[in-house]
Amino acid sequence: MPSVGVGWRIAAGTVLFGLAFLFGRALGRRRGDLVHLTGLRNGHKALAVGPNDTADLEAMERMLSPDGQLVQITLEGIGPAVDRSEGAGRGATRSICEPSKLPFGPETFDAIILGDPAWIDVLVPLLRPAGVLSLIQAGGRGFGQAAHRRRQLSDAGLEVIDSPGMGLSYVVNARRPIQSEPAE
């Protein structure tokens, strides 16, 4: 009967490997894959907040080109950018600052791509009316469920558009409402 025990271990190992592979793909969905779910468009002026790697910045720049502009900041407290190589994000303007000293006026950006929900309230005023804030959750980073993030964006005064993605990797896109003038 040793062959039954060996066969069972092989079958069990194969099943466990398959489950680990599928679960690992859901957790390991690349952040760069999620950037494409933000809806950046040619001509937008976009702000990328937080640590972004070269592939993310290049994907954003391609989505905004040829007429758009990308500004990348790393807020103090979020940590340094993942990749500061000279070739990374050639067209992106980069700076490091603290939230109370953002060098931008209100209603400056068409889009904001954010990886840390702690800064939502500080960044919402930077959105133009109908501007979109995209909160990216790459699997394994410890953020809450998409429903919690949608509620958080709604509480900040944004209208949630969609939250594409699956499992622990998703993007929540929310739009700043257009303020209408009272009818006379």
PDB file of C-alpha atoms in Angstrom:
ATOM      1  CA  MET A   1       0.000   0.000   0.000  1.00  0.00           C
ATOM      2  CA  PRO A   2       2.910   2.431  -0.068  1.00  0.00           C
ATOM      3  CA  SER A   3       1.859   3.474  -3.583  1.00  0.00           C
ATOM      4  CA  VAL A   4      -1.546   4.692  -2.309  1.00  0.00           C
ATOM      5  CA  GLY A   5       0.144   6.902   0.291  1.00  0.00           C
ATOM      6  CA  VAL A   6       2.550   8.319  -2.291  1.00  0.00           C
ATOM      7  CA  GLY A   7      -0.260   8.823  -4.811  1.00  0.00           C
ATOM      8  CA  TRP A   8      -2.386  10.578  -2.207  1.00  0.00           C
ATOM      9  CA  ARG A   9       0.480  12.906  -1.302  1.00  0.00           C
ATOM     10  CA  ILE A  10       1.086  13.748  -4.958  1.00  0.00           C
ATOM     11  CA  ALA A  11      -2.628  14.444  -5.546  1.00  0.00           C
ATOM     12  CA  ALA A  12      -2.925  16.520  -2.358  1.00  0.00           C
ATOM     13  CA  GLY A  13       0.244  18.428  -3.236  1.00  0.00           C
ATOM     14  CA  THR A  14      -1.058  19.158  -6.736  1.00  0.00           C
ATOM     15  CA  VAL A  15      -4.359  20.466  -5.375  1.00  0.00           C
ATOM     16  CA  LEU A  16      -2.601  22.611  -2.777  1.00  0.00           C
ATOM     17  CA  PHE A  17      -0.205  23.953  -5.404  1.00  0.00           C
ATOM     18  CA  GLY A  18      -3.112  24.829  -7.686  1.00  0.00           C
ATOM     19  CA  LEU A  19      -4.964  26.652  -4.912  1.00  0.00           C
ATOM     20  CA  ALA A  20      -1.812  28.492  -3.857  1.00  0.00           C
ATOM     21  CA  PHE A  21      -1.176  29.508  -7.475  1.00  0.00           C
ATOM     22  CA  LEU A  22      -4.707  30.905  -7.926  1.00  0.00           C
ATOM     23  CA  PHE A  23      -4.674  32.669  -4.556  1.00  0.00           C
ATOM     24  CA  GLY A  24      -1.190  34.020  -5.247  1.00  0.00           C
ATOM     25  CA  ARG A  25      -2.340  35.499  -8.560  1.00  0.00           C
ATOM     26  CA  ALA A  26      -5.177  37.321  -6.819  1.00  0.00           C
ATOM     27  CA  LEU A  27      -2.807  38.699  -4.164  1.00  0.00           C
ATOM     28  CA  GLY A  28       0.011  39.386  -6.557  1.00  0.00           C
ATOM     29  CA  ARG A  29      -1.900  41.367  -9.161  1.00  0.00           C
ATOM     30  CA  ARG A  30       0.554  43.987 -10.214  1.00  0.00           C
ATOM     31  CA  ARG A  31      -0.180  47.561  -9.284  1.00  0.00           C
ATOM     32  CA  GLY A  32       0.681  48.471 -12.896  1.00  0.00           C
ATOM     33  CA  ASP A  33      -2.241  46.346 -14.059  1.00  0.00           C
ATOM     34  CA  LEU A  34      -4.489  48.359 -11.757  1.00  0.00           C
ATOM     35  CA  VAL A  35      -3.231  51.705 -13.149  1.00  0.00           C
ATOM     36  CA  HIS A  36      -5.098  50.920 -16.376  1.00  0.00           C
ATOM     37  CA  LEU A  37      -8.379  50.793 -14.436  1.00  0.00           C
ATOM     38  CA  THR A  38      -8.086  54.436 -13.332  1.00  0.00           C
ATOM     39  CA  GLY A  39      -9.421  55.866 -16.589  1.00  0.00           C
ATOM     40  CA  LEU A  40      -6.632  58.380 -17.203  1.00  0.00           C
ATOM     41  CA  ARG A  41      -7.087  60.043 -20.589  1.00  0.00           C
ATOM     42  CA  ASN A  42      -5.043  62.036 -23.066  1.00  0.00           C
ATOM     43  CA  GLY A  43      -5.014  65.686 -22.061  1.00  0.00           C
ATOM     44  CA  HIS A  44      -5.628  65.175 -18.339  1.00  0.00           C
ATOM     45  CA  LYS A  45      -3.462  66.871 -15.766  1.00  0.00           C
ATOM     46  CA  ALA A  46      -2.911  64.075 -13.226  1.00  0.00           C
ATOM     47  CA  LEU A  47      -1.357  63.842  -9.785  1.00  0.00           C
ATOM     48  CA  ALA A  48       0.221  60.545  -8.691  1.00  0.00           C
ATOM     49  CA  VAL A  49       0.569  60.461  -4.899  1.00  0.00           C
ATOM     50  CA  GLY A  50       2.779  58.083  -2.971  1.00  0.00           C
ATOM     51  CA  PRO A  51       5.486  55.651  -3.883  1.00  0.00           C
ATOM     52  CA  ASN A  52       5.201  54.658  -7.533  1.00  0.00           C
ATOM     53  CA  ASP A  53       7.590  52.474  -9.445  1.00  0.00           C
ATOM     54  CA  THR A  54       8.926  53.115 -12.925  1.00  0.00           C
ATOM     55  CA  ALA A  55       6.381  50.869 -14.649  1.00  0.00           C
ATOM     56  CA  ASP A  56       3.473  52.678 -12.962  1.00  0.00           C
ATOM     57  CA  LEU A  57       4.709  56.124 -13.934  1.00  0.00           C
ATOM     58  CA  GLU A  58       5.437  55.069 -17.506  1.00  0.00           C
ATOM     59  CA  ALA A  59       1.966  53.508 -17.836  1.00  0.00           C
ATOM     60  CA  MET A  60       0.371  56.712 -16.519  1.00  0.00           C
ATOM     61  CA  GLU A  61       2.416  58.851 -18.897  1.00  0.00           C
ATOM     62  CA  ARG A  62       1.392  56.697 -21.875  1.00  0.00           C
ATOM     63  CA  MET A  63      -2.273  57.035 -20.885  1.00  0.00           C
ATOM     64  CA  LEU A  64      -1.938  60.837 -20.628  1.00  0.00           C
ATOM     65  CA  SER A  65       0.190  61.401 -23.735  1.00  0.00           C
ATOM     66  CA  PRO A  66       0.671  63.313 -25.885  1.00  0.00           C
ATOM     67  CA  ASP A  67      -1.176  66.316 -24.420  1.00  0.00           C
ATOM     68  CA  GLY A  68      -1.472  65.444 -20.714  1.00  0.00           C
ATOM     69  CA  GLN A  69       0.771  66.131 -17.759  1.00  0.00           C
ATOM     70  CA  LEU A  70       1.771  63.943 -14.821  1.00  0.00           C
ATOM     71  CA  VAL A  71       2.914  65.326 -11.478  1.00  0.00           C
ATOM     72  CA  GLN A  72       4.197  62.877  -8.882  1.00  0.00           C
ATOM     73  CA  ILE A  73       4.550  63.710  -5.213  1.00  0.00           C
ATOM     74  CA  THR A  74       5.538  61.613  -2.271  1.00  0.00           C
ATOM     75  CA  LEU A  75       3.933  62.949   0.884  1.00  0.00           C
ATOM     76  CA  GLU A  76       6.061  62.918   3.996  1.00  0.00           C
ATOM     77  CA  GLY A  77       4.900  59.983   6.065  1.00  0.00           C
ATOM     78  CA  ILE A  78       4.151  57.764   3.066  1.00  0.00           C
ATOM     79  CA  GLY A  79       7.819  57.030   2.399  1.00  0.00           C
ATOM     80  CA  PRO A  80      10.197  57.520  -0.508  1.00  0.00           C
ATOM     81  CA  ALA A  81       9.371  56.638  -4.074  1.00  0.00           C
ATOM     82  CA  VAL A  82      10.128  53.019  -4.860  1.00  0.00           C
ATOM     83  CA  ASP A  83      12.286  53.803  -7.873  1.00  0.00           C
ATOM     84  CA  ARG A  84      14.197  57.021  -8.359  1.00  0.00           C
ATOM     85  CA  SER A  85      16.250  55.974 -11.397  1.00  0.00           C
ATOM     86  CA  GLU A  86      16.916  58.746 -13.900  1.00  0.00           C
ATOM     87  CA  GLY A  87      14.930  57.094 -16.678  1.00  0.00           C
ATOM     88  CA  ALA A  88      11.840  56.572 -14.542  1.00  0.00           C
ATOM     89  CA  GLY A  89       8.895  58.669 -15.551  1.00  0.00           C
ATOM     90  CA  ARG A  90      10.779  61.075 -17.809  1.00  0.00           C
ATOM     91  CA  GLY A  91       7.852  63.474 -18.217  1.00  0.00           C
ATOM     92  CA  ALA A  92       6.716  63.434 -14.601  1.00  0.00           C
ATOM     93  CA  THR A  93       7.438  66.356 -12.322  1.00  0.00           C
ATOM     94  CA  ARG A  94       8.488  64.988  -8.919  1.00  0.00           C
ATOM     95  CA  SER A  95       8.580  66.452  -5.444  1.00  0.00           C
ATOM     96  CA  ILE A  96       8.400  65.444  -1.790  1.00  0.00           C
ATOM     97  CA  CYS A  97       6.262  67.513   0.549  1.00  0.00           C
ATOM     98  CA  GLU A  98       4.013  67.331   3.587  1.00  0.00           C
ATOM     99  CA  PRO A  99       0.222  67.466   3.234  1.00  0.00           C
ATOM    100  CA  SER A 100      -0.143  70.922   4.805  1.00  0.00           C
ATOM    101  CA  LYS A 101       2.324  72.404   2.291  1.00  0.00           C
ATOM    102  CA  LEU A 102       1.089  71.070  -1.042  1.00  0.00           C
ATOM    103  CA  PRO A 103       2.363  73.408  -3.782  1.00  0.00           C
ATOM    104  CA  PHE A 104      -0.927  73.343  -5.734  1.00  0.00           C
ATOM    105  CA  GLY A 105      -4.005  75.518  -5.720  1.00  0.00           C
ATOM    106  CA  PRO A 106      -7.555  74.207  -5.483  1.00  0.00           C
ATOM    107  CA  GLU A 107      -9.091  72.567  -8.555  1.00  0.00           C
ATOM    108  CA  THR A 108      -5.731  71.961 -10.258  1.00  0.00           C
ATOM    109  CA  PHE A 109      -6.035  68.317 -11.383  1.00  0.00           C
ATOM    110  CA  ASP A 110      -8.366  66.277 -13.598  1.00  0.00           C
ATOM    111  CA  ALA A 111      -7.251  63.050 -11.919  1.00  0.00           C
ATOM    112  CA  ILE A 112      -5.503  61.943  -8.732  1.00  0.00           C
ATOM    113  CA  ILE A 113      -4.080  58.433  -8.335  1.00  0.00           C
ATOM    114  CA  LEU A 114      -3.621  57.552  -4.688  1.00  0.00           C
ATOM    115  CA  GLY A 115      -2.306  54.495  -2.883  1.00  0.00           C
ATOM    116  CA  ASP A 116      -2.901  55.566   0.727  1.00  0.00           C
ATOM    117  CA  PRO A 117      -6.428  56.512   1.820  1.00  0.00           C
ATOM    118  CA  ALA A 118      -5.141  58.579   4.764  1.00  0.00           C
ATOM    119  CA  TRP A 119      -4.687  61.623   2.496  1.00  0.00           C
ATOM    120  CA  ILE A 120      -8.102  61.690   0.796  1.00  0.00           C
ATOM    121  CA  ASP A 121      -9.450  64.738   2.660  1.00  0.00           C
ATOM    122  CA  VAL A 122      -6.296  66.739   1.899  1.00  0.00           C
ATOM    123  CA  LEU A 123      -6.358  65.887  -1.816  1.00  0.00           C
ATOM    124  CA  VAL A 124     -10.070  66.237  -2.696  1.00  0.00           C
ATOM    125  CA  PRO A 125      -9.888  70.073  -2.954  1.00  0.00           C
ATOM    126  CA  LEU A 126      -7.178  69.678  -5.625  1.00  0.00           C
ATOM    127  CA  LEU A 127      -9.665  67.961  -7.964  1.00  0.00           C
ATOM    128  CA  ARG A 128     -11.441  70.005 -10.603  1.00  0.00           C
ATOM    129  CA  PRO A 129     -15.211  69.608 -10.772  1.00  0.00           C
ATOM    130  CA  ALA A 130     -15.880  66.210 -12.407  1.00  0.00           C
ATOM    131  CA  GLY A 131     -12.267  65.222 -11.638  1.00  0.00           C
ATOM    132  CA  VAL A 132     -11.641  61.611 -10.645  1.00  0.00           C
ATOM    133  CA  LEU A 133      -9.746  60.308  -7.620  1.00  0.00           C
ATOM    134  CA  SER A 134      -8.602  56.697  -8.052  1.00  0.00           C
ATOM    135  CA  LEU A 135      -7.691  54.791  -4.905  1.00  0.00           C
ATOM    136  CA  ILE A 136      -5.534  51.789  -5.834  1.00  0.00           C
ATOM    137  CA  GLN A 137      -5.388  48.720  -3.590  1.00  0.00           C
ATOM    138  CA  ALA A 138      -2.793  46.208  -4.716  1.00  0.00           C
ATOM    139  CA  GLY A 139      -3.233  42.815  -3.048  1.00  0.00           C
ATOM    140  CA  GLY A 140      -1.372  42.115   0.122  1.00  0.00           C
ATOM    141  CA  ARG A 141      -1.053  45.729   1.285  1.00  0.00           C
ATOM    142  CA  GLY A 142      -3.477  45.374   4.169  1.00  0.00           C
ATOM    143  CA  PHE A 143      -6.185  47.819   3.086  1.00  0.00           C
ATOM    144  CA  GLY A 144      -9.807  47.131   3.876  1.00  0.00           C
ATOM    145  CA  GLN A 145     -12.470  45.802   1.572  1.00  0.00           C
ATOM    146  CA  ALA A 146     -13.585  47.812  -1.461  1.00  0.00           C
ATOM    147  CA  ALA A 147     -16.932  48.583   0.217  1.00  0.00           C
ATOM    148  CA  HIS A 148     -15.139  50.338   3.082  1.00  0.00           C
ATOM    149  CA  ARG A 149     -13.071  52.404   0.608  1.00  0.00           C
ATOM    150  CA  ARG A 150     -16.203  53.358  -1.375  1.00  0.00           C
ATOM    151  CA  ARG A 151     -17.842  54.572   1.840  1.00  0.00           C
ATOM    152  CA  GLN A 152     -14.699  56.512   2.775  1.00  0.00           C
ATOM    153  CA  LEU A 153     -14.671  58.291  -0.605  1.00  0.00           C
ATOM    154  CA  SER A 154     -18.398  59.058  -0.326  1.00  0.00           C
ATOM    155  CA  ASP A 155     -17.849  60.551   3.132  1.00  0.00           C
ATOM    156  CA  ALA A 156     -15.203  62.838   1.582  1.00  0.00           C
ATOM    157  CA  GLY A 157     -17.858  64.260  -0.750  1.00  0.00           C
ATOM    158  CA  LEU A 158     -17.036  62.238  -3.858  1.00  0.00           C
ATOM    159  CA  GLU A 159     -19.425  60.250  -6.045  1.00  0.00           C
ATOM    160  CA  VAL A 160     -18.204  56.675  -6.459  1.00  0.00           C
ATOM    161  CA  ILE A 161     -18.195  55.733 -10.144  1.00  0.00           C
ATOM    162  CA  ASP A 162     -16.947  52.148 -10.031  1.00  0.00           C
ATOM    163  CA  SER A 163     -14.539  49.807  -8.299  1.00  0.00           C
ATOM    164  CA  PRO A 164     -13.073  47.411 -10.860  1.00  0.00           C
ATOM    165  CA  GLY A 165     -10.756  44.624  -9.870  1.00  0.00           C
ATOM    166  CA  MET A 166     -11.152  41.404  -7.994  1.00  0.00           C
ATOM    167  CA  GLY A 167     -10.387  39.993  -4.607  1.00  0.00           C
ATOM    168  CA  LEU A 168      -7.793  41.953  -2.699  1.00  0.00           C
ATOM    169  CA  SER A 169      -6.674  43.992  -5.733  1.00  0.00           C
ATOM    170  CA  TYR A 170      -9.001  46.742  -6.880  1.00  0.00           C
ATOM    171  CA  VAL A 171      -9.357  50.386  -7.823  1.00  0.00           C
ATOM    172  CA  VAL A 172     -12.111  52.630  -6.490  1.00  0.00           C
ATOM    173  CA  ASN A 173     -12.802  55.525  -8.862  1.00  0.00           C
ATOM    174  CA  ALA A 174     -14.766  58.468  -7.468  1.00  0.00           C
ATOM    175  CA  ARG A 175     -15.712  61.755  -9.113  1.00  0.00           C
ATOM    176  CA  ARG A 176     -15.905  65.198  -7.589  1.00  0.00           C
ATOM    177  CA  PRO A 177     -19.427  66.492  -8.159  1.00  0.00           C
ATOM    178  CA  ILE A 178     -19.981  69.486 -10.400  1.00  0.00           C
ATOM    179  CA  GLN A 179     -21.386  72.251  -8.219  1.00  0.00           C
ATOM    180  CA  SER A 180     -24.382  73.760  -9.970  1.00  0.00           C
ATOM    181  CA  GLU A 181     -25.459  77.362  -9.516  1.00  0.00           C
ATOM    182  CA  PRO A 182     -28.861  77.882  -7.892  1.00  0.00           C
ATOM    183  CA  ALA A 183     -31.586  78.639 -10.428  1.00  0.00           C
ATOM    184  CA  GLU A 184     -32.726  82.274 -10.444  1.00  0.00           C
TER     185      GLU A 184
END
